[in-house]
C-alpha positions as a Python dict, from the first residue, in 0.01 Angstrom:
ca = {
    (1, 'X'): (0, 0, 0),
    (2, 'X'): (-330, -182, 49),
    (3, 'X'): (-290, -210, 425),
    (4, 'X'): (-362, 80, 658),
    (5, 'X'): (-107, 222, 901),
    (6, 'X'): (-101, 398, 1235),
    (7, 'X'): (-248, 746, 1258),
    (8, 'X'): (38, 924, 1434),
    (9, 'X'): (397, 999, 1345),
    (10, 'X'): (688, 756, 1376),
    (11, 'X'): (979, 754, 1619),
    (12, 'X'): (1336, 634, 1571),
    (13, 'X'): (1239, 328, 1770),
    (14, 'X'): (960, 258, 1521),
    (15, 'X'): (1210, 266, 1235),
    (16, 'X'): (1456, 39, 1419),
    (17, 'X'): (1185, -212, 1508),
    (18, 'X'): (1046, -216, 1155),
    (19, 'X'): (1389, -258, 998),
    (20, 'X'): (1462, -554, 1224),
    (21, 'X'): (1130, -714, 1135),
    (22, 'X'): (1188, -641, 767),
    (23, 'X'): (1524, -818, 776),
    (24, 'X'): (1370, -1122, 946),
    (25, 'X'): (1081, -1144, 700),
    (26, 'X'): (1306, -1095, 398),
    (27, 'X'): (1531, -1381, 508),
    (28, 'X'): (1227, -1598, 586),
    (29, 'X'): (1090, -1543, 234),
    (30, 'X'): (1426, -1629, 81),
    (31, 'X'): (1447, -1943, 294),
    (32, 'X'): (1094, -2040, 187),
    (33, 'X'): (1192, -2020, -180),
    (34, 'X'): (1511, -2221, -120),
    (35, 'X'): (1309, -2488, 62),
    (36, 'X'): (1047, -2511, -215),
    (37, 'X'): (773, -2375, 8),
    (38, 'X'): (638, -2107, -230),
    (39, 'X'): (335, -2186, -442),
    (40, 'X'): (405, -2365, -770),
    (41, 'X'): (63, -2329, -932),
    (42, 'X'): (-47, -2102, -1215),
    (43, 'X'): (-89, -1926, -1439),
    (44, 'X'): (-337, -1725, -1236),
    (45, 'X'): (-437, -1374, -1335),
    (46, 'X'): (-599, -1070, -1177),
    (47, 'X'): (-625, -699, -1233),
    (48, 'X'): (-672, -362, -1066),
    (49, 'X'): (-822, -70, -1255),
    (50, 'X'): (-790, 286, -1126),
    (51, 'X'): (-1064, 525, -1236),
    (52, 'X'): (-1189, 882, -1193),
    (53, 'X'): (-1504, 1020, -1035),
    (54, 'X'): (-1626, 1325, -1227),
    (55, 'X'): (-1907, 1573, -1185),
    (56, 'X'): (-2161, 1697, -1440),
    (57, 'X'): (-1914, 1957, -1565),
    (58, 'X'): (-1656, 1684, -1635),
    (59, 'X'): (-1427, 1801, -1353),
    (60, 'X'): (-1293, 1569, -1078),
    (61, 'X'): (-1553, 1497, -809),
    (62, 'X'): (-1371, 1449, -474),
    (63, 'X'): (-1639, 1241, -306),
    (64, 'X'): (-1517, 881, -307),
    (65, 'X'): (-1616, 832, 59),
    (66, 'X'): (-1988, 891, 1),
    (67, 'X'): (-1969, 719, -338),
    (68, 'X'): (-1816, 402, -195),
    (69, 'X'): (-2058, 398, 97),
    (70, 'X'): (-2352, 406, -144),
    (71, 'X'): (-2197, 144, -373),
    (72, 'X'): (-2113, -103, -96),
    (73, 'X'): (-1894, -324, -319),
    (74, 'X'): (-1581, -473, -155),
    (75, 'X'): (-1420, -498, -500),
    (76, 'X'): (-1425, -117, -534),
    (77, 'X'): (-1204, 76, -292),
    (78, 'X'): (-1054, 420, -234),
    (79, 'X'): (-737, 555, -390),
    (80, 'X'): (-502, 840, -291),
    (81, 'X'): (-734, 1122, -397),
    (82, 'X'): (-1102, 1152, -321),
    (83, 'X'): (-1175, 1166, -694),
    (84, 'X'): (-1013, 827, -766),
    (85, 'X'): (-1129, 472, -699),
    (86, 'X'): (-983, 128, -767),
    (87, 'X'): (-1178, -165, -912),
    (88, 'X'): (-1049, -517, -843),
    (89, 'X'): (-1130, -832, -1038),
    (90, 'X'): (-1134, -1187, -895),
    (91, 'X'): (-839, -1421, -950),
    (92, 'X'): (-894, -1644, -1253),
    (93, 'X'): (-695, -1860, -1493),
    (94, 'X'): (-639, -1811, -1865),
    (95, 'X'): (-787, -2130, -2008),
    (96, 'X'): (-1127, -2146, -2173),
    (97, 'X'): (-1332, -1831, -2126),
    (98, 'X'): (-1179, -1690, -1809),
    (99, 'X'): (-1067, -1365, -1973),
    (100, 'X'): (-1421, -1312, -2103),
    (101, 'X'): (-1547, -1363, -1746),
    (102, 'X'): (-1303, -1097, -1628),
    (103, 'X'): (-1426, -869, -1907),
    (104, 'X'): (-1786, -910, -1796),
    (105, 'X'): (-1700, -863, -1427),
    (106, 'X'): (-1519, -537, -1499),
    (107, 'X'): (-1795, -412, -1731),
    (108, 'X'): (-2067, -498, -1481),
    (109, 'X'): (-1878, -329, -1196),
    (110, 'X'): (-1830, -11, -1396),
    (111, 'X'): (-2200, -13, -1489),
    (112, 'X'): (-2290, -37, -1119),
    (113, 'X'): (-2051, 248, -1049),
    (114, 'X'): (-2220, 464, -1312),
    (115, 'X'): (-2564, 373, -1179),
    (116, 'X'): (-2447, 475, -832),
    (117, 'X'): (-2411, 838, -943),
    (118, 'X'): (-2563, 1084, -697),
    (119, 'X'): (-2573, 1459, -660),
    (120, 'X'): (-2201, 1471, -570),
    (121, 'X'): (-2072, 1243, -847),
    (122, 'X'): (-2197, 1222, -1207),
    (123, 'X'): (-2018, 914, -1331),
    (124, 'X'): (-1693, 716, -1349),
    (125, 'X'): (-1438, 727, -1631),
    (126, 'X'): (-1132, 511, -1698),
    (127, 'X'): (-861, 725, -1861),
    (128, 'X'): (-488, 762, -1799),
    (129, 'X'): (-502, 1130, -1703),
    (130, 'X'): (-824, 1330, -1697),
    (131, 'X'): (-789, 1603, -1965),
    (132, 'X'): (-1009, 1843, -1764),
    (133, 'X'): (-791, 1810, -1453),
    (134, 'X'): (-683, 2146, -1306),
    (135, 'X'): (-381, 2207, -1085),
    (136, 'X'): (-613, 2328, -808),
    (137, 'X'): (-787, 1988, -803),
    (138, 'X'): (-470, 1837, -655),
    (139, 'X'): (-485, 2022, -323),
    (140, 'X'): (-405, 1828, -8),
    (141, 'X'): (-771, 1872, 94),
    (142, 'X'): (-862, 1631, -187),
    (143, 'X'): (-658, 1348, -29),
    (144, 'X'): (-865, 1048, 80),
    (145, 'X'): (-892, 1063, 462),
    (146, 'X'): (-709, 739, 540),
    (147, 'X'): (-411, 697, 770),
    (148, 'X'): (-188, 536, 509),
    (149, 'X'): (-217, 828, 267),
    (150, 'X'): (-160, 1090, 534),
    (151, 'X'): (139, 893, 662),
    (152, 'X'): (280, 845, 311),
    (153, 'X'): (256, 1217, 241),
    (154, 'X'): (409, 1311, 577),
    (155, 'X'): (698, 1065, 551),
    (156, 'X'): (778, 1147, 187),
    (157, 'X'): (796, 1514, 283),
    (158, 'X'): (1023, 1426, 573),
    (159, 'X'): (1244, 1211, 349),
    (160, 'X'): (1276, 1509, 112),
    (161, 'X'): (1389, 1727, 399),
    (162, 'X'): (1064, 1923, 350),
    (163, 'X'): (1203, 2050, 20),
    (164, 'X'): (969, 2074, -278),
    (165, 'X'): (988, 1825, -563),
    (166, 'X'): (1051, 1978, -904),
    (167, 'X'): (835, 1859, -1193),
    (168, 'X'): (962, 1916, -1546),
    (169, 'X'): (804, 1732, -1840),
    (170, 'X'): (858, 1838, -2201),
    (171, 'X'): (702, 1713, -2522),
    (172, 'X'): (951, 1521, -2741),
    (173, 'X'): (821, 1712, -3043),
    (174, 'X'): (1038, 2004, -3164),
    (175, 'X'): (893, 2322, -3020),
    (176, 'X'): (649, 2118, -2813),
    (177, 'X'): (485, 2218, -2487),
    (178, 'X'): (636, 2185, -2141),
    (179, 'X'): (506, 2164, -1786),
    (180, 'X'): (728, 2271, -1496),
    (181, 'X'): (618, 2326, -1136),
    (182, 'X'): (709, 2261, -771),
    (183, 'X'): (505, 2048, -531),
    (184, 'X'): (544, 1984, -161),
    (185, 'X'): (302, 1692, -128),
    (186, 'X'): (237, 1367, -316),
    (187, 'X'): (-96, 1465, -467),
    (188, 'X'): (37, 1492, -823),
    (189, 'X'): (44, 1111, -815),
    (190, 'X'): (-338, 1127, -826),
    (191, 'X'): (-314, 1260, -1183),
    (192, 'X'): (-220, 910, -1303),
    (193, 'X'): (-447, 607, -1328),
    (194, 'X'): (-357, 270, -1473),
    (195, 'X'): (-458, -85, -1552),
    (196, 'X'): (-243, -315, -1338),
    (197, 'X'): (-230, -678, -1450),
    (198, 'X'): (-127, -955, -1211),
    (199, 'X'): (27, -1285, -1319),
    (200, 'X'): (125, -1576, -1098),
    (201, 'X'): (325, -1863, -1244),
    (202, 'X'): (514, -2152, -1077),
    (203, 'X'): (781, -1997, -855),
    (204, 'X'): (1074, -2151, -1042),
    (205, 'X'): (958, -1972, -1360),
    (206, 'X'): (871, -1635, -1206),
    (207, 'X'): (1200, -1471, -1306),
    (208, 'X'): (1157, -1578, -1670),
    (209, 'X'): (812, -1420, -1690),
    (210, 'X'): (926, -1114, -1496),
    (211, 'X'): (1216, -1044, -1730),
    (212, 'X'): (995, -1106, -2033),
    (213, 'X'): (750, -855, -1881),
    (214, 'X'): (1027, -594, -1865),
    (215, 'X'): (1118, -654, -2231),
    (216, 'X'): (749, -625, -2329),
    (217, 'X'): (694, -301, -2139),
    (218, 'X'): (784, -76, -2432),
    (219, 'X'): (547, -226, -2692),
    (220, 'X'): (276, -253, -2427),
    (221, 'X'): (295, 114, -2328),
    (222, 'X'): (301, 214, -2697),
    (223, 'X'): (-14, 22, -2789),
    (224, 'X'): (-201, 123, -2471),
    (225, 'X'): (-100, 492, -2446),
    (226, 'X'): (-393, 700, -2317),
    (227, 'X'): (-254, 1006, -2134),
    (228, 'X'): (-133, 1271, -2380),
    (229, 'X'): (-245, 1579, -2183),
    (230, 'X'): (-165, 1727, -1844),
    (231, 'X'): (-330, 2052, -1730),
    (232, 'X'): (-416, 2137, -2089),
    (233, 'X'): (-66, 2078, -2223),
    (234, 'X'): (20, 1820, -2487),
    (235, 'X'): (322, 1632, -2354),
    (236, 'X'): (410, 1260, -2394),
    (237, 'X'): (184, 999, -2553),
    (238, 'X'): (181, 843, -2205),
    (239, 'X'): (244, 1142, -1978),
    (240, 'X'): (135, 930, -1681),
    (241, 'X'): (485, 774, -1677),
    (242, 'X'): (695, 1087, -1601),
    (243, 'X'): (422, 1236, -1380),
    (244, 'X'): (423, 935, -1149),
    (245, 'X'): (802, 911, -1145),
    (246, 'X'): (858, 1277, -1066),
    (247, 'X'): (571, 1309, -818),
    (248, 'X'): (753, 1069, -585),
    (249, 'X'): (1103, 1201, -652),
    (250, 'X'): (1347, 1376, -422),
    (251, 'X'): (1349, 1100, -161),
    (252, 'X'): (1673, 949, -31),
    (253, 'X'): (1793, 645, -222),
    (254, 'X'): (1727, 535, -581),
    (255, 'X'): (1408, 654, -753),
    (256, 'X'): (1100, 500, -592),
    (257, 'X'): (929, 477, -931),
    (258, 'X'): (1141, 322, -1205),
    (259, 'X'): (1198, 9, -1408),
    (260, 'X'): (1444, -106, -1143),
    (261, 'X'): (1812, -188, -1151),
    (262, 'X'): (1855, -500, -1362),
    (263, 'X'): (1713, -835, -1462),
    (264, 'X'): (1550, -1048, -1194),
    (265, 'X'): (1769, -1332, -1070),
    (266, 'X'): (1648, -1694, -1091),
    (267, 'X'): (1555, -1657, -724),
    (268, 'X'): (1268, -1403, -737),
    (269, 'X'): (1300, -1330, -366),
    (270, 'X'): (1641, -1166, -421),
    (271, 'X'): (1463, -850, -533),
    (272, 'X'): (1315, -809, -183),
    (273, 'X'): (1666, -821, -37),
    (274, 'X'): (1754, -550, -290),
    (275, 'X'): (1457, -347, -168),
    (276, 'X'): (1584, -367, 186),
    (277, 'X'): (1941, -276, 90),
    (278, 'X'): (1868, 13, -147),
    (279, 'X'): (1551, 180, -25),
    (280, 'X'): (1525, 348, 315),
    (281, 'X'): (1207, 266, 504),
    (282, 'X'): (949, 546, 485),
    (283, 'X'): (646, 379, 650),
    (284, 'X'): (773, 189, 958),
    (285, 'X'): (438, 53, 1072),
    (286, 'X'): (459, -300, 1213),
    (287, 'X'): (107, -437, 1222),
    (288, 'X'): (-11, -713, 1452),
    (289, 'X'): (-27, -951, 1155),
    (290, 'X'): (181, -1267, 1190),
    (291, 'X'): (534, -1260, 1045),
    (292, 'X'): (427, -1560, 836),
    (293, 'X'): (221, -1309, 635),
    (294, 'X'): (531, -1089, 574),
    (295, 'X'): (350, -765, 668),
    (296, 'X'): (661, -545, 692),
    (297, 'X'): (810, -680, 370),
    (298, 'X'): (480, -626, 185),
    (299, 'X'): (439, -272, 320),
    (300, 'X'): (798, -177, 230),
    (301, 'X'): (754, -325, -118),
    (302, 'X'): (435, -120, -149),
    (303, 'X'): (641, 201, -121),
    (304, 'X'): (860, 103, -420),
    (305, 'X'): (669, 136, -745),
    (306, 'X'): (867, -52, -1009),
    (307, 'X'): (683, -46, -1341),
    (308, 'X'): (709, -424, -1329),
    (309, 'X'): (684, -516, -965),
    (310, 'X'): (704, -843, -771),
    (311, 'X'): (423, -890, -519),
    (312, 'X'): (407, -1133, -227),
    (313, 'X'): (60, -1281, -194),
    (314, 'X'): (-122, -1585, -67),
    (315, 'X'): (-335, -1843, -243),
    (316, 'X'): (-572, -2109, -123),
    (317, 'X'): (-461, -2256, 206),
    (318, 'X'): (-249, -1949, 278),
    (319, 'X'): (56, -2069, 85),
    (320, 'X'): (274, -1768, -14),
    (321, 'X'): (370, -1687, -370),
    (322, 'X'): (556, -1418, -562),
    (323, 'X'): (353, -1285, -855),
    (324, 'X'): (419, -1022, -1119),
    (325, 'X'): (238, -689, -1133),
    (326, 'X'): (260, -533, -1481),
    (327, 'X'): (195, -161, -1422),
    (328, 'X'): (284, 11, -1750),
    (329, 'X'): (-60, 31, -1917),
    (330, 'X'): (-297, 325, -1878),
    (331, 'X'): (-660, 295, -1774),
    (332, 'X'): (-907, 290, -2065),
    (333, 'X'): (-1012, 364, -2331),
    (334, 'X'): (-1281, 89, -2309),
    (335, 'X'): (-1307, -236, -2116),
    (336, 'X'): (-1279, -413, -2452),
    (337, 'X'): (-948, -236, -2518),
    (338, 'X'): (-814, -316, -2172),
    (339, 'X'): (-897, -685, -2212),
    (340, 'X'): (-729, -681, -2553),
    (341, 'X'): (-419, -529, -2390),
    (342, 'X'): (-434, -799, -2125),
    (343, 'X'): (-459, -1074, -2387),
    (344, 'X'): (-160, -932, -2573),
    (345, 'X'): (46, -922, -2254),
    (346, 'X'): (-53, -1262, -2114),
    (347, 'X'): (-8, -1437, -2448),
    (348, 'X'): (319, -1269, -2545),
    (349, 'X'): (481, -1310, -2204),
    (350, 'X'): (397, -1681, -2204),
    (351, 'X'): (547, -1721, -2552),
    (352, 'X'): (862, -1521, -2474),
    (353, 'X'): (941, -1667, -2130),
    (354, 'X'): (1111, -1985, -2266),
    (355, 'X'): (1347, -1773, -2480),
    (356, 'X'): (1398, -1479, -2248),
    (357, 'X'): (1744, -1584, -2128),
    (358, 'X'): (1871, -1559, -2486),
    (359, 'X'): (1693, -1224, -2528),
    (360, 'X'): (1856, -1091, -2212),
    (361, 'X'): (2200, -1179, -2349),
    (362, 'X'): (2121, -995, -2674),
    (363, 'X'): (1964, -684, -2520),
    (364, 'X'): (2097, -522, -2202),
    (365, 'X'): (1853, -422, -1931),
    (366, 'X'): (1940, -58, -1995),
    (367, 'X'): (1823, -95, -2356),
    (368, 'X'): (1488, -235, -2243),
    (369, 'X'): (1455, 65, -2011),
    (370, 'X'): (1537, 313, -2288),
    (371, 'X'): (1277, 142, -2506),
    (372, 'X'): (1018, 194, -2234),
    (373, 'X'): (1069, 570, -2212),
    (374, 'X'): (1088, 608, -2591),
    (375, 'X'): (750, 432, -2621),
    (376, 'X'): (600, 647, -2344),
    (377, 'X'): (715, 959, -2529),
    (378, 'X'): (622, 871, -2886),
    (379, 'X'): (378, 579, -2869),
    (380, 'X'): (354, 367, -3182),
    (381, 'X'): (596, 601, -3361),
    (382, 'X'): (881, 519, -3121),
    (383, 'X'): (1194, 349, -3254),
    (384, 'X'): (1292, 51, -3040),
    (385, 'X'): (1577, -197, -3024),
    (386, 'X'): (1490, -564, -3012),
    (387, 'X'): (1696, -876, -2935),
    (388, 'X'): (1857, -1021, -3244),
    (389, 'X'): (1783, -717, -3462),
    (390, 'X'): (2065, -503, -3599),
    (391, 'X'): (1836, -208, -3678),
    (392, 'X'): (1570, -41, -3467),
    (393, 'X'): (1204, -126, -3524),
    (394, 'X'): (905, 102, -3493),
    (395, 'X'): (682, 20, -3198),
    (396, 'X'): (404, -43, -3450),
    (397, 'X'): (612, -305, -3633),
    (398, 'X'): (715, -464, -3306),
    (399, 'X'): (355, -505, -3184),
    (400, 'X'): (270, -659, -3523),
    (401, 'X'): (552, -907, -3468),
    (402, 'X'): (423, -987, -3119),
    (403, 'X'): (69, -1070, -3233),
    (404, 'X'): (142, -1424, -3366),
    (405, 'X'): (351, -1493, -3057),
    (406, 'X'): (64, -1384, -2834),
    (407, 'X'): (-175, -1598, -3036),
    (408, 'X'): (44, -1903, -2984),
    (409, 'X'): (91, -1825, -2616),
    (410, 'X'): (-282, -1792, -2551),
    (411, 'X'): (-347, -2108, -2752),
    (412, 'X'): (-92, -2301, -2548),
    (413, 'X'): (-261, -2172, -2232),
    (414, 'X'): (-593, -2313, -2352),
    (415, 'X'): (-787, -1994, -2422),
    (416, 'X'): (-1085, -2048, -2650),
    (417, 'X'): (-996, -1968, -3010),
    (418, 'X'): (-1282, -1724, -3065),
    (419, 'X'): (-1162, -1513, -2769),
    (420, 'X'): (-807, -1511, -2900),
    (421, 'X'): (-939, -1383, -3233),
    (422, 'X'): (-1164, -1128, -3061),
    (423, 'X'): (-902, -968, -2839),
    (424, 'X'): (-594, -991, -3060),
    (425, 'X'): (-810, -885, -3353),
    (426, 'X'): (-879, -561, -3165),
    (427, 'X'): (-503, -504, -3130),
    (428, 'X'): (-452, -572, -3502),
    (429, 'X'): (-729, -326, -3588),
    (430, 'X'): (-579, -67, -3356),
    (431, 'X'): (-247, -104, -3538),
    (432, 'X'): (-409, -86, -3881),
    (433, 'X'): (-591, 234, -3789),
    (434, 'X'): (-306, 383, -3587),
    (435, 'X'): (-573, 466, -3328),
    (436, 'X'): (-472, 438, -2962),
    (437, 'X'): (-650, 616, -2679),
    (438, 'X'): (-382, 886, -2687),
    (439, 'X'): (-405, 939, -3062),
    (440, 'X'): (-787, 957, -3043),
    (441, 'X'): (-767, 1221, -2770),
    (442, 'X'): (-514, 1424, -2968),
    (443, 'X'): (-715, 1403, -3291),
    (444, 'X'): (-1041, 1489, -3114),
    (445, 'X'): (-890, 1793, -2945),
    (446, 'X'): (-722, 1907, -3266),
    (447, 'X'): (-1057, 1886, -3447),
    (448, 'X'): (-1279, 2046, -3183),
    (449, 'X'): (-1042, 2239, -2955),
    (450, 'X'): (-1251, 2155, -2650),
    (451, 'X'): (-1156, 1915, -2370),
    (452, 'X'): (-1512, 1902, -2239),
    (453, 'X'): (-1653, 1803, -2576),
    (454, 'X'): (-1376, 1548, -2616),
    (455, 'X'): (-1444, 1396, -2274),
    (456, 'X'): (-1820, 1380, -2337),
    (457, 'X'): (-1756, 1179, -2656),
    (458, 'X'): (-1497, 965, -2475),
    (459, 'X'): (-1748, 880, -2202),
    (460, 'X'): (-2017, 782, -2452),
    (461, 'X'): (-1781, 555, -2647),
    (462, 'X'): (-1658, 398, -2324),
    (463, 'X'): (-2019, 343, -2210),
    (464, 'X'): (-2101, 170, -2539),
    (465, 'X'): (-1800, -61, -2489),
    (466, 'X'): (-1658, 7, -2834),
    (467, 'X'): (-1288, -64, -2897),
    (468, 'X'): (-1103, 260, -2963),
    (469, 'X'): (-1030, 184, -3330),
    (470, 'X'): (-1407, 217, -3387),
    (471, 'X'): (-1445, 549, -3209),
    (472, 'X'): (-1559, 831, -3440),
    (473, 'X'): (-1409, 1178, -3423),
}
């Protein structure tokens, strides 16, 4: 969804033309993989961080246009709502001190964002769902004035037959709270912000890392949960997951936001043929970009939000690749925490990839998907199945088991030992304390009963860069 689209509506001819181009580009990508023409370098990593603009009263500040104009940083761009932005980090490797360089880049960018505060915006905060968010903040008037967002909203409404989408999210706790409502636009999506990690590996190993990423999604969402509230209601540990899924529901075809339909085949380009076969086109905008850049395929893929998603990109010299976008982790609590989450993912996925075919035989895809939703509901207290185990494990125990695997994976990738200790040590301390971003928010609110006070303390701890296991209540 990074590319812009035409301002007006679409005709049947637009859909027919786009679908023809999409078929051509999909076949061309598949032919490129078969001919060995996709990039075989890596691992290369990157990230996108979605964040909130807030005012001095801790409410969303819908002024990203003036904010971004003042900031003037090409690595910081607009998101769907005018109170969200996205921060991008440069592509790096994993050897040596690259992850520390990414840590510093993200910290420095967020400091510049905070220093850019003006009368319309007080500061920036990275958190899964803003606890002070009000339903009225999600009006269509708060949508960022860009063609692609207006077109997405218009075409999703059309694909729903102009019917409302029903939102219904209940706490898994007995007697817990529930949120139910109807929406006619896509703005509820703006209630969710995430840390999206990108990983490129040699193309003949992409499917191994992709499937390992799916298996890891449950423990990752459990250890990184940071969205327990929506509109003042206590719901899931990671309420961002059902909010995003339901906000884009009601459209023809399979759910646009999901874990997908099965393991990735050895040919990673097969999933783009699946996209074309299963998902009707909703944004038929054929740009003037060359077909060699797969513009229609990339745009169509950008309207299908798998929690682990393949992305077509281009490296040095313009050679195409298929990389993995791991989308399950929430934004925040601190940059330190997010880099620790990244280290856990990158190390564990590298360690598990060589054995993932065995793991897939021992655990069906449907079980990995059930794990994911159980972890989103209950966080570290979730009970999860795991390949080779006859009994379920707690998410806490499973993350503990992953730590030595991640340590080995990062060591094999050449990361400096002190960084491995620093980042995985933060995960170990988080486990020992039982303190995730979600649990800190819940404990803070239970103690003080005030979302504004909670968010003020959250902001100060985030500014100090402390890992969440060190945050006081």
